[in-house]
C-alpha atoms as a printed R data frame, in Angstrom:
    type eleno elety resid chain resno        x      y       z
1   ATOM     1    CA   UNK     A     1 -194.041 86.077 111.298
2   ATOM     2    CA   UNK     A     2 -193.800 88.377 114.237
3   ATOM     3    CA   UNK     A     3 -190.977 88.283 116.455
4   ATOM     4    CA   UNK     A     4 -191.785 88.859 120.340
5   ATOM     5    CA   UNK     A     5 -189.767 88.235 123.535
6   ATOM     6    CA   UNK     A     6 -191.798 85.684 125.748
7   ATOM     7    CA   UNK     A     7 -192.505 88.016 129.406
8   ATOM     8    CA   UNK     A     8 -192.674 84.617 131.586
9   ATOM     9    CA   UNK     A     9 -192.157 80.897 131.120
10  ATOM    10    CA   UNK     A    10 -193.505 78.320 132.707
11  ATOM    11    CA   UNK     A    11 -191.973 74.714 133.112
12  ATOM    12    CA   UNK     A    12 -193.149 71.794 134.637
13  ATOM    13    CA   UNK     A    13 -190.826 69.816 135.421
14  ATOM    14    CA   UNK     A    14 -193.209 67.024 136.881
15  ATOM    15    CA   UNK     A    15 -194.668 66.485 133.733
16  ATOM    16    CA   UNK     A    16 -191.069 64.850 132.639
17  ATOM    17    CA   UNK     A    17 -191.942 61.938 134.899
18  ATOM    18    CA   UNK     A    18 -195.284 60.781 132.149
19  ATOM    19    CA   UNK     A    19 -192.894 60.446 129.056
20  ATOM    20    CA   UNK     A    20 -191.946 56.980 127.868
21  ATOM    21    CA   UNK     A    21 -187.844 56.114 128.906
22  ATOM    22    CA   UNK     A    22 -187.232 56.522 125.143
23  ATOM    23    CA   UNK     A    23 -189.147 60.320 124.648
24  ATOM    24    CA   UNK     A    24 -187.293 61.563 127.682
25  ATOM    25    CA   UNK     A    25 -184.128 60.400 126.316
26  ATOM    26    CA   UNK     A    26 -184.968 62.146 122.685
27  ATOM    27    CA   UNK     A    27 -185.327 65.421 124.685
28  ATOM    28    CA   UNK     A    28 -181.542 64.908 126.706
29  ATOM    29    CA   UNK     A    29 -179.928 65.274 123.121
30  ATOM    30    CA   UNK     A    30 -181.007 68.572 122.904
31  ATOM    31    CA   UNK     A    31 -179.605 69.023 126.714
32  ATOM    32    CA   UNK     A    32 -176.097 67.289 125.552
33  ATOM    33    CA   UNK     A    33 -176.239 70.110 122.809
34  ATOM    34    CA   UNK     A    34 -176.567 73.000 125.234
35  ATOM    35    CA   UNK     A    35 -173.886 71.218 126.733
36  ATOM    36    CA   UNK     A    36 -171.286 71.366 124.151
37  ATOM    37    CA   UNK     A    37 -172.245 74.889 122.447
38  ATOM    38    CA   UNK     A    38 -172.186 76.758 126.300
39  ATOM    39    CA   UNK     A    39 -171.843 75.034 129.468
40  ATOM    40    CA   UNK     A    40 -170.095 71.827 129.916
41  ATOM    41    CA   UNK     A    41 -171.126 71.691 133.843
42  ATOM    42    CA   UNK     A    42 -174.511 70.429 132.050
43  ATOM    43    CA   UNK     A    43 -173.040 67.641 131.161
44  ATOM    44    CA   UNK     A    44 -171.377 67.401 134.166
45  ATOM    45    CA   UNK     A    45 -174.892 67.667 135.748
46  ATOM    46    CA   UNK     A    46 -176.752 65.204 133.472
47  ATOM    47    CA   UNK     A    47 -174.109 62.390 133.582
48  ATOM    48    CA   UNK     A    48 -174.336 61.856 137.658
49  ATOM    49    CA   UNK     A    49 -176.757 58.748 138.175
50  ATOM    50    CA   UNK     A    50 -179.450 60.634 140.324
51  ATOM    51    CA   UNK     A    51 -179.161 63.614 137.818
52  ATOM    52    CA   UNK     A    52 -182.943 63.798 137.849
53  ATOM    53    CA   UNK     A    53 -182.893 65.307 141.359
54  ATOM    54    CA   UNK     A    54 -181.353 68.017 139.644
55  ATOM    55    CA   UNK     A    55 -183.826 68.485 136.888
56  ATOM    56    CA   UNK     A    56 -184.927 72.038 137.575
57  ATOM    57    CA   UNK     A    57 -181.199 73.335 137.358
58  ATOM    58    CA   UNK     A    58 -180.602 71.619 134.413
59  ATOM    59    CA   UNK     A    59 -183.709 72.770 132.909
60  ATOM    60    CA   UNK     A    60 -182.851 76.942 133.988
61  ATOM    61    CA   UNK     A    61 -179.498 76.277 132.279
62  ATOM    62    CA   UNK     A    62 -180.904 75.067 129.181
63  ATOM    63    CA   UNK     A    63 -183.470 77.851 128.908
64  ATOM    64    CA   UNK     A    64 -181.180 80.521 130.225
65  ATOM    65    CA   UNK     A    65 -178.606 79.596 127.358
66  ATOM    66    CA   UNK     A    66 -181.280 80.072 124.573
67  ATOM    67    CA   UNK     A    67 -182.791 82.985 125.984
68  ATOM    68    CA   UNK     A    68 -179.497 84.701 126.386
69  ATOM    69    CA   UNK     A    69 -178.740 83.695 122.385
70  ATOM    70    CA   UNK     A    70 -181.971 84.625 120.748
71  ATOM    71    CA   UNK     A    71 -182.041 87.912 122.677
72  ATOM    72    CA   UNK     A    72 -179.305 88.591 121.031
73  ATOM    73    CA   UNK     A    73 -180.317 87.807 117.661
74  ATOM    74    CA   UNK     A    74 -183.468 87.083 117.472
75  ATOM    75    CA   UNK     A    75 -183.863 86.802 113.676
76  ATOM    76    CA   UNK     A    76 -181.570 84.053 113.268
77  ATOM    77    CA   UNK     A    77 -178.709 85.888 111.102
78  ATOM    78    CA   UNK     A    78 -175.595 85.286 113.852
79  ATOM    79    CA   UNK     A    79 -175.386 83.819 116.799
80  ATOM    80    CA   UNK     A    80 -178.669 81.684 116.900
81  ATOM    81    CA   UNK     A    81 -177.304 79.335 114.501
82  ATOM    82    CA   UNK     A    82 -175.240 78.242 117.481
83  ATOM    83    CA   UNK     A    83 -178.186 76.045 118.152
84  ATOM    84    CA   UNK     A    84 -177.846 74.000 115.268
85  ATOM    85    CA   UNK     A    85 -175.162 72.254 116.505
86  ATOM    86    CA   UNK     A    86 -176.041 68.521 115.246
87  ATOM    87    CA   UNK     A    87 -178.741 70.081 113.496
88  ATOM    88    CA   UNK     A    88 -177.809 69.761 109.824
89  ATOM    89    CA   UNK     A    89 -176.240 66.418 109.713
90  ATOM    90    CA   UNK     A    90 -179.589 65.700 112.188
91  ATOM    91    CA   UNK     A    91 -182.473 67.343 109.889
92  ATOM    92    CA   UNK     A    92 -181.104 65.331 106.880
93  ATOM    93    CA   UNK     A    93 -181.161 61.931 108.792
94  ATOM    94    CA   UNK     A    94 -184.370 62.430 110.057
95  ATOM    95    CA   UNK     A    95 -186.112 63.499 106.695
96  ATOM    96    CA   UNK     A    96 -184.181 60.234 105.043
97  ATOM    97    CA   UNK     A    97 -185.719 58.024 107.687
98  ATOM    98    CA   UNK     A    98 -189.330 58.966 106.948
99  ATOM    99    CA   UNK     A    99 -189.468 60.756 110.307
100 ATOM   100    CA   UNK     A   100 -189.597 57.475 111.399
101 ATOM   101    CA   UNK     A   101 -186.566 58.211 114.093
102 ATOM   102    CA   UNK     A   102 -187.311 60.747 116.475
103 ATOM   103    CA   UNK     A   103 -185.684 64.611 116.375
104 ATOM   104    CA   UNK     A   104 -183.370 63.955 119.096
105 ATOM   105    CA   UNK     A   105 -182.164 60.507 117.951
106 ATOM   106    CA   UNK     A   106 -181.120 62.462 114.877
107 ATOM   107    CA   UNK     A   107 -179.406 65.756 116.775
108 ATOM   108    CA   UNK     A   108 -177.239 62.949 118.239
109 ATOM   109    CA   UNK     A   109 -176.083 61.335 114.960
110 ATOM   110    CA   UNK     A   110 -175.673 64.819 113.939
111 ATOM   111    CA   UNK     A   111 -173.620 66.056 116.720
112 ATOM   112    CA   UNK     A   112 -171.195 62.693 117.077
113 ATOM   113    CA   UNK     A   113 -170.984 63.013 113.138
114 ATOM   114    CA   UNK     A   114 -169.676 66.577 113.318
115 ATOM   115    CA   UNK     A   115 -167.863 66.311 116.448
116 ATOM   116    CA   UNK     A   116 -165.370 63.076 114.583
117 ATOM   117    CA   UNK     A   117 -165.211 65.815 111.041
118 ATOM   118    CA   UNK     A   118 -163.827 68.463 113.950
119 ATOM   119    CA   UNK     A   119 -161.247 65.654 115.607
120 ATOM   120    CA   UNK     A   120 -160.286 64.716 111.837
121 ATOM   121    CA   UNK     A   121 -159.770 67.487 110.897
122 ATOM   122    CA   UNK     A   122 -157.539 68.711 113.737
123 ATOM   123    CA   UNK     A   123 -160.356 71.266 114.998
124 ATOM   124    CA   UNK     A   124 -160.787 69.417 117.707
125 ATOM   125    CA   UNK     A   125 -159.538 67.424 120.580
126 ATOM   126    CA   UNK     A   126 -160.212 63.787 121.002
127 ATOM   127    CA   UNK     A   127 -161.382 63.944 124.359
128 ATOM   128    CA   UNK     A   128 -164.478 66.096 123.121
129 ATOM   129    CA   UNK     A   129 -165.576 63.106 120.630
130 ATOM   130    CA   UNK     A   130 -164.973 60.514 123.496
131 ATOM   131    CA   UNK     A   131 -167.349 63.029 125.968
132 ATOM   132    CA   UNK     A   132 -169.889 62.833 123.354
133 ATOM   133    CA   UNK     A   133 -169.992 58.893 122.406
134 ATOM   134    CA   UNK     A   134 -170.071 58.223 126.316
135 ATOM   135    CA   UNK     A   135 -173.017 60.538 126.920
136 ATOM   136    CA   UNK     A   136 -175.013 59.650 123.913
137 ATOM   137    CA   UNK     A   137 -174.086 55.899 124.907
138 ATOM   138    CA   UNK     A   138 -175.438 57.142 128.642
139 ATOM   139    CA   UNK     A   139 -179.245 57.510 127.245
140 ATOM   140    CA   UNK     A   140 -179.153 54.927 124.177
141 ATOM   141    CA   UNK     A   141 -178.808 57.661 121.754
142 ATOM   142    CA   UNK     A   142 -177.329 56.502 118.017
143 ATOM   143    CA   UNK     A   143 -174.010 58.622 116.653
144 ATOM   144    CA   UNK     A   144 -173.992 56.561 113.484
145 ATOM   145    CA   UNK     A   145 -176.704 56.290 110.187
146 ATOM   146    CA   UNK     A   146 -176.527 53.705 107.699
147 ATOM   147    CA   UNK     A   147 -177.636 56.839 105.168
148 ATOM   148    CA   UNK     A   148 -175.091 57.919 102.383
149 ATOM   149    CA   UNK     A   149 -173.320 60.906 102.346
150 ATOM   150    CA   UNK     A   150 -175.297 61.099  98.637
151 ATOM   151    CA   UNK     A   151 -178.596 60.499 100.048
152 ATOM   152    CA   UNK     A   152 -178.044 62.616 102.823
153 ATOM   153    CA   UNK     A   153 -175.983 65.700 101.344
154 ATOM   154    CA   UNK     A   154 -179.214 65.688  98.906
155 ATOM   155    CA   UNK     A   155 -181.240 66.175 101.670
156 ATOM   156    CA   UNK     A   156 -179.222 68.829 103.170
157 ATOM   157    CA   UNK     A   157 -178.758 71.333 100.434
158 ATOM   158    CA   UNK     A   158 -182.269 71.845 100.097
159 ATOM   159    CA   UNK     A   159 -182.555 73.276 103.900
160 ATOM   160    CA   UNK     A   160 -182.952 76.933 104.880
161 ATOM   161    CA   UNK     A   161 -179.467 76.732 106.197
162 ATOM   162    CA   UNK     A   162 -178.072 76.686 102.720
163 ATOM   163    CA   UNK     A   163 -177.036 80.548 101.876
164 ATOM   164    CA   UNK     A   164 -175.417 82.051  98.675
165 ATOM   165    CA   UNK     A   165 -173.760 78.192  97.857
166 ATOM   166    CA   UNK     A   166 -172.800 78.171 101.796
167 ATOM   167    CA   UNK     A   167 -173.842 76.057 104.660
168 ATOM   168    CA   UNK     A   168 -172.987 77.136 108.768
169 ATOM   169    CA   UNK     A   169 -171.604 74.113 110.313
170 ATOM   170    CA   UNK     A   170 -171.474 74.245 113.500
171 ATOM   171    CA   UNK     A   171 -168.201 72.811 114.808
172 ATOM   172    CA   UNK     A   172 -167.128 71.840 118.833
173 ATOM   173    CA   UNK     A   173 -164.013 73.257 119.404
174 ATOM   174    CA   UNK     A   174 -163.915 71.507 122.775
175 ATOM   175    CA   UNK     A   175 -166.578 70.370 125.473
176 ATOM   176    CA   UNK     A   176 -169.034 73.856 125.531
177 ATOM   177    CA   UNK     A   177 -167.816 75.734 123.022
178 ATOM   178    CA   UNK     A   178 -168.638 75.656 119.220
179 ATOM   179    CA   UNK     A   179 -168.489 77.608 116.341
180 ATOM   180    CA   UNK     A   180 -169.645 78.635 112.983
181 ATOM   181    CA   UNK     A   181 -167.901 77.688 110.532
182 ATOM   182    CA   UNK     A   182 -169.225 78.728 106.656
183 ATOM   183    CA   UNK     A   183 -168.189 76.474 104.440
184 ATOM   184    CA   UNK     A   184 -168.947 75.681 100.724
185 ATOM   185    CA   UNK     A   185 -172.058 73.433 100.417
186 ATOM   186    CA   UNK     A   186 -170.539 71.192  98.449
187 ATOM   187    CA   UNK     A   187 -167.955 70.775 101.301
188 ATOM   188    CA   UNK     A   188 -170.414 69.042 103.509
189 ATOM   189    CA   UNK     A   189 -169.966 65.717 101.726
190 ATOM   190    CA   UNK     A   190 -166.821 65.532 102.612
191 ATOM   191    CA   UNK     A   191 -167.659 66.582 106.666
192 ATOM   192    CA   UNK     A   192 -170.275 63.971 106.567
193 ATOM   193    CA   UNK     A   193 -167.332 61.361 104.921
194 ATOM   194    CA   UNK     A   194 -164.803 62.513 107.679
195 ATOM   195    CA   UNK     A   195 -167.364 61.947 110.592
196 ATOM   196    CA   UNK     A   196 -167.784 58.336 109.342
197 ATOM   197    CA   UNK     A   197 -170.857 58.588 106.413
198 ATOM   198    CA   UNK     A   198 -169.438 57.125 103.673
């Protein structure tokens, strides 16, 4: 494909007020994940009870974050993965489920997965996996599957994100900032068994 910088983007932000309770919660995972790779005051924005007053700020910092990433890489070799974050756990739950649970559901199970490997594993801070289960818990979101880490790991090493034996997890160091971690594809069974898939 062919690789162009958009010159204008338009948002609607009324439009958010025709969804179904349970689409416009799918979208706020994606929100929670700009969130916890950038900008924590999202969070801080999205988890006040009249937070929709706010929308249009909340939206600008969203967009603003991925613009500012895929300008500067726009092919998806560095920095971009960033916005994976719950992404890899997320794409394997989803395909498992038939596509039967929606994208964001699955970011969500992704992200809380990940973020308990990172607090296991000493990566991380407990306080960043308690931020996450009380957001998620904020707009009904899961952060568990019933899927194995077999079923699941299957899944997984058949994505695009697998390179040279190697998948880029991407790992919350604390609330907005991750990184990307390469690790060993085989590895990811036991990330998925750390954040609670057994």
């Amino acid at each position: 494909g062919a690789f162009y910088q958009p010159r204008l983007v338009l948002i609607d932000p009324n439009v958010l007020a025709s969804l179904p309770d349970s689409t416009f919660a799918d979208g706020m995972a994606e929100v929670v994940k700009y969130g916890y790779i950038s900008n924590r005051e999202i969070l801080t924005m999205v988890s006040q009870p009249d937070y929709k007053t706010n929308i249009e700020n909340i939206i600008y910092e969203c967009v603003k974050i991925k613009r500012d990433v895929v300008a500067i890489d726009e092919h998806d070799t560095g920095l971009r993965m960033i916005l994976n974050f719950g992404h890899t756990i997320g794409h394997a739950v989803e395909q498992c489920s038939g596509f039967t649970l929606l994208h964001g559901e699955c970011v969500a199970i992704g992200m809380a997965v990940i973020t308990r490997a990172a607090v296991k594993k000493g990566i991380s801070a407990q306080e960043t996996l308690d931020a996450v289960e009380k957001i998620l818990k904020l707009y009904g979101l899961p952060d568990k599957t019933d899927y194995s880490a077999d079923k699941l790991l299957d899944v997984a090493l058949s994505d695009k994100k697998v390179a040279n034996g190697n998948i880029s997890l991407i790992v919350p160091e604390a609330v907005g900032k991750c990184s990307i971690r390469p690790v060993p594809a085989e590895a990811l069974r036991e990330w998925m068994q750390a954040g609670g898939i057994v």
